[in-house]
Every structure is written in C-alpha cells, then in structure tokens.
Amino acid sequence: MSLNIEQIRADFPILHQQIYRRPLIYFDNAASTQKPRLVIDAIRHYYEHDNCNIHRGVHYLSVKATEAYEEARKEIQRFINAKSTHEIIFTKGATESLNLVASSFGKRYIQRGDEVITSIMEHHSNFVPWQQMCLERGATLRVLGINEHGELDLDELKDLLNEKTRLIAVTHVSNVLGTINPVKEIVGLAHQHGIPVLLDGAQGVSHLPVDVQDLDCDFYCFSGHKMYAPMGTGVMYGKEKYLEELPPYQLGGEMIKDVYLDHTTFNELPFKFEAGTPNVEGVMGMKAAIAYLQQLGMDNIAAYEERLLKYATEQLSAIEGIKFYGTAPHKASLVSFIIGDIHPYDAGMIIDKMGIAVRTGHHCAMPLMDFLKIPGTVRASFAFYNTMEEVDQLIAAIHKAKAMLT
Ligand code: PMP
C-alpha cells in the first residue's frame, strides 16, 4: 500500500506554518519527529478525563489511569514483539534506557579486566555510559571501526571478541551516517560466544519494523519523541532473564516490595526499574503514536522513506563539491554531507533562512567526527510526511548557500 502523503501532512498541525515567510520544511527528524494531532489529543484527553497517579490508589481515577498505562505497555510489547510486558521498562528516553543498562549491567556483570565492545559510530548516549562504567570498574572499552561507506567492520568484530568480552553495545541505525547495521548478524555472532548484545534503537524504531525476538537482541533502547510520541518518553526492552538479575537503577517509591529500617526488598518486573511517578501523559501519547504508525504500516513507511532517500541522494549528488558521509547501500532516510569548503554551520544558517530545518554539527558523535577528521556535517533527515518537492527546495537552498559562501 502506498501512503497518502497529503492526508498524512494534514495530521501534523505544526507543519502548516510559515518560517521567514516561507512554508516550514522540517528535515530534522533524526533529532525529533513532529507529533500527529492524535498524539496531542491523547495527552489532552488524559488530563481532561483520567489524570491521577498510578499503581497506588483504589479509587476510580487511579484504577483507570493505571489500566491505561498498563495497556500502553502491552501495545509496546506487541509493537516490538517482546515476549512479555515484564520486559518493557518505561524511561524518559533512549539516554535514560542506555544509562540504566550500563549502570545496572556494569554493577552486576563487569569486573576489572573485562571488556565491552561498542563502535565508533555511536551517539554519545551509547558511548559515554559504557566508557564511564568501564573506567569506574577497571574494564576496557573496545571500539569497532567502520569502512569508507560507514559500515561496521564485522571481521574486526570477530577479532575483538574474546573470553573477556561481556557485552556488545551498538546502534541499530547511525544518526550521522544513516547506516542500518547488520544487527541480526552481530547478535548471532555474539551469541555463539555467549555474549549479550544491546541495540541502541533510537533511530531504528521510527523507520523500520522491529521484532526483538527475531533480532534476538538482549536489550533494545529507544525514545518516544523520535517516533512521533511525546518528549520525555522511552523504553528499555530487556530479556527477562537479564532483568531478573540486574539490580535496580533508581531507588524510591514504586520499585520496592517491602522497606524495613535496615533493608529493602524490590518489586517484581517491570516495576523494579520504574522508581517514582512516571510520565503517564507521555505514555498515553506514545500509545497513540504507535496506533498511528501501525495504521500507516511500518513497511509502507520504510518503503516511502527509501524513495525519499534515493531521490535526495540523486539530487544532492549532482551538486558540485558535495561530499557524503555514509554511503552504505543499506541506509535509513537521512543524508549527511559537507559542501566544498563551506563550514556546516554557515550552510545550515542560510538553509534555515529559506525555511528549511536541517541539523549541523557533530550530532552527538564526537568520536566519529574525530575519526572522519571533520568538524561536523549538514544532516537532512526525512520522515514520511516529507515530500520530493521539499527535497527540491533543499537543493535550491544549497545552491544559494554555495553562491553566497564561495
Ligand atoms: N542514540 C541515537 C542513535 C540517537 O540518535 C539519539 C538521539 N539523537 C540518542 C541515542 C539519544 O536519544 P534521547 O536524546 O532521546 O535520549
């Protein structure tokens, strides 16, 4: 089924505005996606009808809010095909999910001399928590490299794996290069050695159908706001066998079973990892966002975004002096590039004045920028509400930037 883009655009109120007296073109979807009316309405509905703290009350509203919250957990379980709702932990985003795993996994499993493998293409959120945990525990962080297309080097991964490796933490999709990593292969390889794999799914869930049982990954972390859901929402998926073993990340209300003067017993899964009052309104919005994505169909979304990517890549390639970063055949819908000698920031400023939102800079991936020996890139990242005509506008804006800056 092909998507009706005009109808989809009508679902996103924010897209219908003028910026510098031009129609807004939003190509910063890898940073955060816009929200359909359905999501905004779900938040409003929650506050107008159901608002209450959850899990604690016997009264009508508390029970209603709790049921809605737990229903959302079931939806997310189905969305990523987890085995059980016990494996779905709500967080405030991918960053918190990744910190949770790094902290708890580190405490439980990492000792002096152990090794964790990550990659050079990671977002700081899937790099710094591992780096710091390894420093604290006297472990070593091994960093997997990439080839000239921006793909992970699996032969190097085979060489890095050894009896000291305790975990591999890599991204599903690179937020800078767009590369869709061969994560199923990586999981297969790691499991041959009995090593668990964490996937940073922040850029995965919004573009691709994700089936955690099929991937067989041990942890999958993502943010709501990059998948059309509200800010401050996220998920940490973990296999139950690990979540049972890991110590809690934060302590306080909700995550306890019994508290005594000298010790505390912890709640069962998933509540053991959900200390304090959660972002219930956000989770209501996330449930609505998932319903919206499912209605469009993740396969349809992926197919349309691939067309956008192909068109943008072709059009951009015709611009003299453009250099792409990330040319893997298997890519999500974003392009990172530098135009001749023009600093990405200067290009971004001029493109912005044309009403087009692109991102410039290091994209929270400084180790990758150092590896590529560049200060940053211009990144245009597409969503299913973007159009080929908008891509044409970007090309015109780049020509203008070139004319002004060279
Ligand atoms: N990982 C990747 C690959 C990302 O792109 C991002 C966000 N740019 C994050 C992690 C962190 O997500 P958040 O800021 O929503 O926690």
Coordinates of C-alpha atoms and ligand atoms in Angstrom, one line a residue:
M1 CA 0.0 0.0 0.0
S2 CA 1.3 3.5 -0.8
L3 CA 0.9 6.3 1.7
N4 CA -1.3 9.3 1.1
I5 CA 1.2 12.0 2.0
E6 CA -1.1 14.9 1.6
Q7 CA -3.6 13.3 4.1
I8 CA -0.7 12.4 6.4
R9 CA 0.5 16.0 6.4
A10 CA -2.9 17.2 7.4
D11 CA -2.5 15.1 10.6
F12 CA 0.5 17.2 11.7
P13 CA -0.6 20.7 12.8
I14 CA 3.0 22.1 13.2
L15 CA 3.9 21.5 9.5
H16 CA 1.4 24.1 8.4
Q17 CA 3.2 27.3 9.3
Q18 CA 5.5 29.8 7.7
I19 CA 9.1 30.4 8.7
Y20 CA 10.7 33.6 7.5
R21 CA 7.6 33.9 5.3
R22 CA 8.2 30.5 3.6
P23 CA 6.4 27.2 4.3
L24 CA 8.3 25.3 7.0
I25 CA 10.3 22.3 5.7
Y26 CA 11.2 20.1 8.5
F27 CA 14.2 17.9 7.8
D28 CA 15.4 17.4 11.4
N29 CA 13.5 14.2 12.1
A30 CA 16.5 12.4 13.4
A31 CA 16.7 14.9 16.3
S32 CA 13.0 14.7 17.0
T33 CA 9.9 14.0 14.9
Q34 CA 6.7 16.1 14.9
K35 CA 3.5 14.9 16.5
P36 CA 0.3 14.0 14.8
R37 CA -2.9 15.5 16.2
L38 CA -3.9 12.1 17.5
V39 CA -1.0 12.2 19.9
I40 CA -1.6 15.7 21.0
D41 CA -5.3 14.8 21.6
A42 CA -4.4 11.8 23.6
I43 CA -2.4 13.9 26.1
R44 CA -5.3 16.4 26.3
H45 CA -7.8 13.6 26.8
Y46 CA -5.7 12.1 29.6
Y47 CA -5.7 15.4 31.5
E48 CA -9.3 16.1 30.9
H49 CA -10.6 12.6 31.9
D50 CA -8.1 10.3 33.5
N51 CA -5.3 12.2 35.3
C52 CA -4.1 10.6 38.5
N53 CA -1.1 8.9 40.0
I54 CA -1.0 5.3 39.0
H55 CA -0.5 1.9 40.8
R56 CA -1.3 3.4 44.2
G57 CA -4.9 4.1 44.6
V58 CA -8.1 2.0 44.9
H59 CA -10.2 4.9 43.7
Y60 CA -11.8 5.1 40.3
L61 CA -9.4 7.5 38.6
S62 CA -6.3 5.8 39.8
V63 CA -7.5 2.5 38.6
K64 CA -8.5 3.9 35.2
A65 CA -5.1 5.7 34.8
T66 CA -3.3 2.5 35.8
E67 CA -5.2 0.4 33.4
A68 CA -4.5 2.8 30.5
Y69 CA -0.8 2.9 31.4
E70 CA -0.5 -0.9 31.5
E71 CA -2.5 -1.2 28.3
A72 CA 0.2 1.1 26.7
R73 CA 2.8 -1.3 27.9
K74 CA 1.0 -4.1 26.2
E75 CA 0.9 -2.1 22.9
I76 CA 4.6 -1.5 23.1
Q77 CA 5.2 -5.2 23.8
R78 CA 3.2 -6.0 20.7
F79 CA 4.9 -3.2 18.6
I80 CA 8.4 -4.6 19.1
N81 CA 7.2 -8.2 19.6
A82 CA 8.6 -8.7 23.1
K83 CA 7.7 -11.9 24.8
S84 CA 6.3 -10.3 27.9
T85 CA 5.2 -7.0 29.4
H86 CA 7.8 -7.6 32.1
E87 CA 10.4 -6.8 29.5
I88 CA 9.1 -3.3 28.8
I89 CA 10.5 -0.7 31.1
F90 CA 9.3 2.9 30.6
T91 CA 12.0 5.5 30.8
K92 CA 12.3 9.1 29.8
G93 CA 14.2 8.3 26.6
A94 CA 16.9 6.3 24.9
T95 CA 19.6 8.1 27.0
E96 CA 18.0 7.0 30.3
S97 CA 17.4 3.5 29.0
L98 CA 21.1 3.2 28.0
N99 CA 22.3 4.6 31.3
L100 CA 20.1 2.2 33.1
V101 CA 21.6 -0.8 31.3
A102 CA 25.2 0.5 31.6
S103 CA 24.8 1.2 35.3
S104 CA 23.0 -2.0 36.3
F105 CA 24.7 -4.4 33.9
G106 CA 28.0 -2.9 35.0
K107 CA 27.3 -3.4 38.7
R108 CA 26.1 -7.0 38.1
Y109 CA 28.4 -8.4 35.5
I110 CA 31.5 -6.2 34.9
Q111 CA 34.7 -6.7 36.7
R112 CA 38.3 -5.5 36.5
G113 CA 39.9 -6.7 33.3
D114 CA 36.6 -7.3 31.5
E115 CA 35.8 -5.8 28.1
V116 CA 32.8 -4.2 26.5
I117 CA 32.6 -3.6 22.7
T118 CA 31.0 -0.6 21.2
S119 CA 31.5 1.2 17.9
I120 CA 33.0 4.4 16.5
M121 CA 29.6 5.5 15.1
E122 CA 27.8 5.6 18.4
H123 CA 25.8 8.6 19.7
H124 CA 27.3 9.8 22.9
S125 CA 24.3 8.3 24.7
N126 CA 25.5 4.8 23.8
F127 CA 29.2 5.6 24.2
V128 CA 29.8 7.7 27.3
P129 CA 27.8 5.5 29.7
W130 CA 29.9 2.5 28.7
Q131 CA 33.1 4.5 28.7
Q132 CA 32.5 5.8 32.2
M133 CA 31.2 2.4 33.6
C134 CA 34.4 0.7 32.2
L135 CA 36.6 3.4 33.8
E136 CA 34.8 3.0 37.1
R137 CA 35.1 -0.8 37.1
G138 CA 38.6 -1.1 35.7
A139 CA 37.2 -2.7 32.4
T140 CA 38.3 -1.8 28.9
L141 CA 36.0 -0.3 26.2
R142 CA 36.9 -1.7 22.7
V143 CA 35.7 0.4 19.8
L144 CA 34.8 -1.2 16.5
G145 CA 35.7 0.8 13.4
I146 CA 33.9 1.5 10.1
N147 CA 34.8 1.2 6.4
E148 CA 34.7 4.0 3.8
H149 CA 31.0 3.7 3.3
G150 CA 30.3 4.0 7.0
E151 CA 29.6 0.3 7.7
L152 CA 30.8 -1.6 10.7
D153 CA 33.7 -4.0 10.1
L154 CA 32.4 -7.4 11.1
D155 CA 35.8 -9.1 10.6
E156 CA 37.2 -6.6 13.1
L157 CA 34.4 -7.5 15.4
K158 CA 35.3 -11.2 15.2
D159 CA 38.9 -10.2 16.1
L160 CA 37.7 -8.1 19.1
L161 CA 35.6 -10.8 20.6
N162 CA 37.4 -12.8 23.2
E163 CA 36.8 -14.6 26.6
K164 CA 36.9 -11.2 28.4
T165 CA 34.1 -9.7 26.3
R166 CA 31.0 -9.2 28.5
L167 CA 28.7 -7.2 26.2
I168 CA 28.4 -5.6 22.7
A169 CA 26.5 -2.3 22.6
V170 CA 25.9 -0.9 19.1
T171 CA 23.4 1.2 17.4
H172 CA 20.7 -0.3 15.1
V173 CA 20.9 2.8 12.8
S174 CA 23.5 5.5 12.8
N175 CA 22.2 9.0 13.5
V176 CA 25.0 10.5 11.5
L177 CA 25.7 8.1 8.6
G178 CA 22.2 6.5 8.3
T179 CA 23.8 3.1 8.1
I180 CA 21.4 0.3 9.1
N181 CA 23.8 -2.1 10.9
P182 CA 23.6 -5.9 10.3
V183 CA 22.4 -6.3 13.9
K184 CA 20.9 -9.8 13.5
E185 CA 24.3 -11.0 12.2
I186 CA 26.1 -9.2 15.1
V187 CA 23.7 -10.8 17.7
G188 CA 24.2 -14.3 16.0
L189 CA 28.0 -13.9 16.2
A190 CA 27.9 -12.6 19.8
H191 CA 25.6 -15.4 21.0
Q192 CA 27.9 -18.0 19.5
H193 CA 30.3 -16.8 22.2
G194 CA 27.6 -16.4 24.9
I195 CA 27.8 -12.6 24.8
P196 CA 24.7 -10.5 25.1
V197 CA 24.0 -7.6 22.7
L198 CA 22.4 -4.2 23.4
L199 CA 21.0 -2.3 20.5
D200 CA 20.5 1.4 20.6
G201 CA 17.2 1.7 18.7
A202 CA 16.8 5.5 18.9
Q203 CA 17.0 5.7 15.1
G204 CA 15.6 2.3 14.4
V205 CA 12.0 2.1 15.7
S206 CA 10.8 5.1 13.7
H207 CA 12.0 3.8 10.3
L208 CA 11.9 0.0 10.4
P209 CA 9.7 -2.8 11.7
V210 CA 11.4 -4.0 14.8
D211 CA 10.9 -7.5 16.2
V212 CA 13.1 -8.0 19.2
Q213 CA 12.5 -11.8 19.3
D214 CA 13.5 -12.1 15.6
L215 CA 16.6 -9.9 16.2
D216 CA 17.2 -11.9 19.4
C217 CA 19.0 -8.9 20.9
D218 CA 19.2 -8.9 24.7
F219 CA 18.4 -5.2 25.2
Y220 CA 16.8 -2.6 22.8
C221 CA 16.6 1.0 23.9
F222 CA 14.6 3.8 22.2
S223 CA 13.0 7.2 22.7
G224 CA 9.4 8.1 22.1
H225 CA 10.0 11.6 20.7
K226 CA 11.8 10.3 17.7
M227 CA 8.8 8.1 16.8
Y228 CA 6.1 10.7 16.8
A229 CA 5.4 10.3 20.5
P230 CA 5.9 13.0 23.3
M231 CA 9.2 14.2 24.6
G232 CA 10.3 12.5 27.9
T233 CA 9.2 9.0 26.9
G234 CA 11.2 6.0 26.1
V235 CA 11.6 2.3 26.5
M236 CA 14.3 -0.1 27.7
Y237 CA 13.5 -3.6 26.4
G238 CA 15.5 -6.3 28.1
K239 CA 15.2 -10.1 28.1
E240 CA 13.5 -11.2 31.3
K241 CA 16.5 -13.4 32.3
Y242 CA 18.7 -10.4 32.4
L243 CA 16.2 -8.0 34.0
E244 CA 15.6 -10.5 36.8
E245 CA 19.4 -10.5 37.5
L246 CA 20.1 -6.8 37.2
P247 CA 20.0 -4.6 40.3
P248 CA 17.6 -1.6 40.2
Y249 CA 18.8 1.6 38.7
Q250 CA 16.9 4.2 40.7
L251 CA 15.5 3.8 44.2
G252 CA 12.4 5.1 45.8
G253 CA 8.6 4.7 45.5
E254 CA 7.0 2.1 43.3
M255 CA 10.2 -0.1 42.8
I256 CA 10.0 -1.5 46.3
K257 CA 8.2 -4.5 47.7
D258 CA 8.9 -4.0 51.4
V259 CA 11.0 -1.5 53.2
Y260 CA 12.5 -2.1 56.6
L261 CA 14.8 0.0 58.7
D262 CA 17.8 -2.0 57.7
H263 CA 17.0 -3.3 54.2
T264 CA 14.5 -3.3 51.3
T265 CA 13.1 -5.9 49.0
F266 CA 12.4 -4.9 45.4
N267 CA 9.2 -5.1 43.4
E268 CA 8.7 -7.6 40.6
L269 CA 9.3 -6.7 36.9
P270 CA 8.8 -4.3 35.3
F271 CA 8.2 -2.1 38.3
K272 CA 11.6 -2.8 39.8
F273 CA 13.1 -0.4 37.2
E274 CA 10.4 2.2 37.4
A275 CA 11.1 4.3 40.5
G276 CA 8.8 7.3 41.2
T277 CA 5.8 8.8 39.4
P278 CA 6.1 8.1 35.7
N279 CA 5.3 10.2 32.7
V280 CA 1.8 8.9 32.3
E281 CA 0.6 11.6 29.9
G282 CA 3.6 10.9 27.7
V283 CA 2.9 7.2 27.7
M284 CA -0.7 7.9 26.7
G285 CA 0.8 9.9 23.8
M286 CA 3.2 7.1 23.0
K287 CA 0.3 4.6 22.8
A288 CA -1.5 6.9 20.3
A289 CA 1.7 7.3 18.3
I290 CA 2.1 3.5 18.0
A291 CA -1.5 3.2 16.9
Y292 CA -0.8 5.8 14.2
L293 CA 2.3 4.1 13.0
Q294 CA 0.6 0.8 12.8
Q295 CA -2.2 2.2 10.9
L296 CA 0.2 3.5 8.3
G297 CA 2.3 0.3 8.4
M298 CA 6.0 0.2 9.2
D299 CA 6.7 -1.5 5.9
N300 CA 4.9 1.3 4.0
I301 CA 6.8 3.9 6.0
A302 CA 10.1 2.2 5.2
A303 CA 9.3 1.9 1.5
Y304 CA 8.3 5.6 1.1
E305 CA 11.2 6.8 3.1
E306 CA 13.6 4.8 0.9
R307 CA 12.1 6.6 -2.1
L308 CA 12.8 9.9 -0.4
L309 CA 16.3 8.9 0.4
K310 CA 17.0 7.7 -3.1
Y311 CA 15.6 10.9 -4.6
A312 CA 17.5 13.2 -2.2
T313 CA 20.8 11.3 -2.8
E314 CA 20.4 11.6 -6.5
Q315 CA 19.6 15.3 -6.4
L316 CA 22.4 16.1 -4.0
S317 CA 24.9 14.1 -5.9
A318 CA 24.5 16.5 -8.8
I319 CA 25.8 19.4 -6.7
E320 CA 29.4 20.0 -7.4
G321 CA 31.7 19.7 -4.4
I322 CA 29.3 17.8 -2.2
K323 CA 30.8 15.1 -0.1
F324 CA 28.6 12.5 1.6
Y325 CA 29.3 10.8 4.9
G326 CA 27.6 7.5 5.0
T327 CA 27.1 5.8 1.6
A328 CA 26.1 2.3 2.8
P329 CA 23.7 0.5 0.5
H330 CA 21.5 -0.3 3.5
K331 CA 20.6 3.1 4.9
A332 CA 17.8 4.8 6.8
S333 CA 16.4 8.0 5.4
L334 CA 19.0 10.6 6.2
V335 CA 21.9 12.3 4.4
S336 CA 25.0 13.8 6.0
F337 CA 27.2 15.9 3.8
I338 CA 29.6 18.8 3.5
I339 CA 29.5 21.2 0.6
G340 CA 33.0 22.1 -0.6
D341 CA 34.9 24.2 2.0
I342 CA 31.7 25.6 3.5
H343 CA 31.5 25.1 7.2
P344 CA 28.4 23.1 8.0
Y345 CA 27.2 25.8 10.5
D346 CA 27.3 28.5 7.8
A347 CA 25.5 26.3 5.3
G348 CA 22.9 25.5 8.0
M349 CA 22.3 29.2 8.7
I350 CA 21.5 30.0 5.1
I351 CA 19.4 26.9 4.6
D352 CA 17.4 27.9 7.7
K353 CA 16.7 31.3 6.3
M354 CA 15.0 29.5 3.4
G355 CA 12.6 28.0 5.9
I356 CA 14.3 24.6 6.0
A357 CA 15.3 22.9 9.2
V358 CA 18.5 20.8 8.9
R359 CA 20.9 20.0 11.6
T360 CA 24.5 20.9 11.6
G361 CA 27.4 20.0 13.9
H362 CA 28.8 16.8 15.4
H363 CA 25.4 15.2 16.0
C364 CA 26.5 14.0 19.5
A365 CA 29.1 11.7 17.9
M366 CA 32.4 13.4 18.5
P367 CA 34.5 10.2 18.3
L368 CA 33.1 9.6 14.8
M369 CA 33.8 13.2 13.8
D370 CA 37.4 12.8 15.0
F371 CA 37.7 9.5 13.1
L372 CA 36.4 11.2 9.9
K373 CA 38.6 14.3 10.7
I374 CA 35.7 16.7 10.1
P375 CA 34.1 19.3 12.4
G376 CA 30.6 18.2 11.6
T377 CA 28.2 17.7 8.8
V378 CA 24.9 19.1 7.5
R379 CA 22.3 16.5 8.1
A380 CA 18.9 16.3 6.4
S381 CA 16.8 13.5 8.0
F382 CA 13.5 12.6 6.5
A383 CA 10.1 11.4 7.8
F384 CA 7.1 10.0 5.9
Y385 CA 5.5 13.5 6.0
N386 CA 8.3 14.9 3.8
T387 CA 7.9 15.2 0.1
M388 CA 10.0 15.2 -3.1
E389 CA 9.1 18.8 -3.6
E390 CA 10.6 19.7 -0.2
V391 CA 13.8 17.9 -1.3
D392 CA 13.8 20.2 -4.4
Q393 CA 13.6 23.2 -2.1
L394 CA 16.6 21.9 -0.1
I395 CA 18.7 21.6 -3.3
A396 CA 17.8 25.2 -4.3
A397 CA 18.8 26.4 -0.8
I398 CA 22.1 24.6 -1.1
H399 CA 22.8 26.3 -4.4
K400 CA 22.0 29.6 -2.7
A401 CA 24.4 28.8 0.2
K402 CA 27.1 27.9 -2.3
A403 CA 26.6 31.1 -4.3
M404 CA 26.8 33.2 -1.1
L405 CA 29.6 31.5 0.6
T406 CA 32.1 30.5 -2.2
Ligands
PMP1 N1 21.1 7.2 20.2 C1 20.9 7.7 19.0 C2 21.4 6.9 17.8 C3 20.3 8.9 18.8 O1 20.2 9.4 17.6 C4 19.9 9.6 19.9 C5 19.3 11.0 19.8 N2 19.8 11.8 18.8 C6 20.0 9.0 21.2 C7 20.6 7.8 21.3 C8 19.6 9.7 22.4 O2 18.2 9.9 22.4 P1 17.5 10.8 23.5 O3 18.2 12.2 23.4 O4 16.1 10.9 23.0 O5 17.6 10.2 24.8

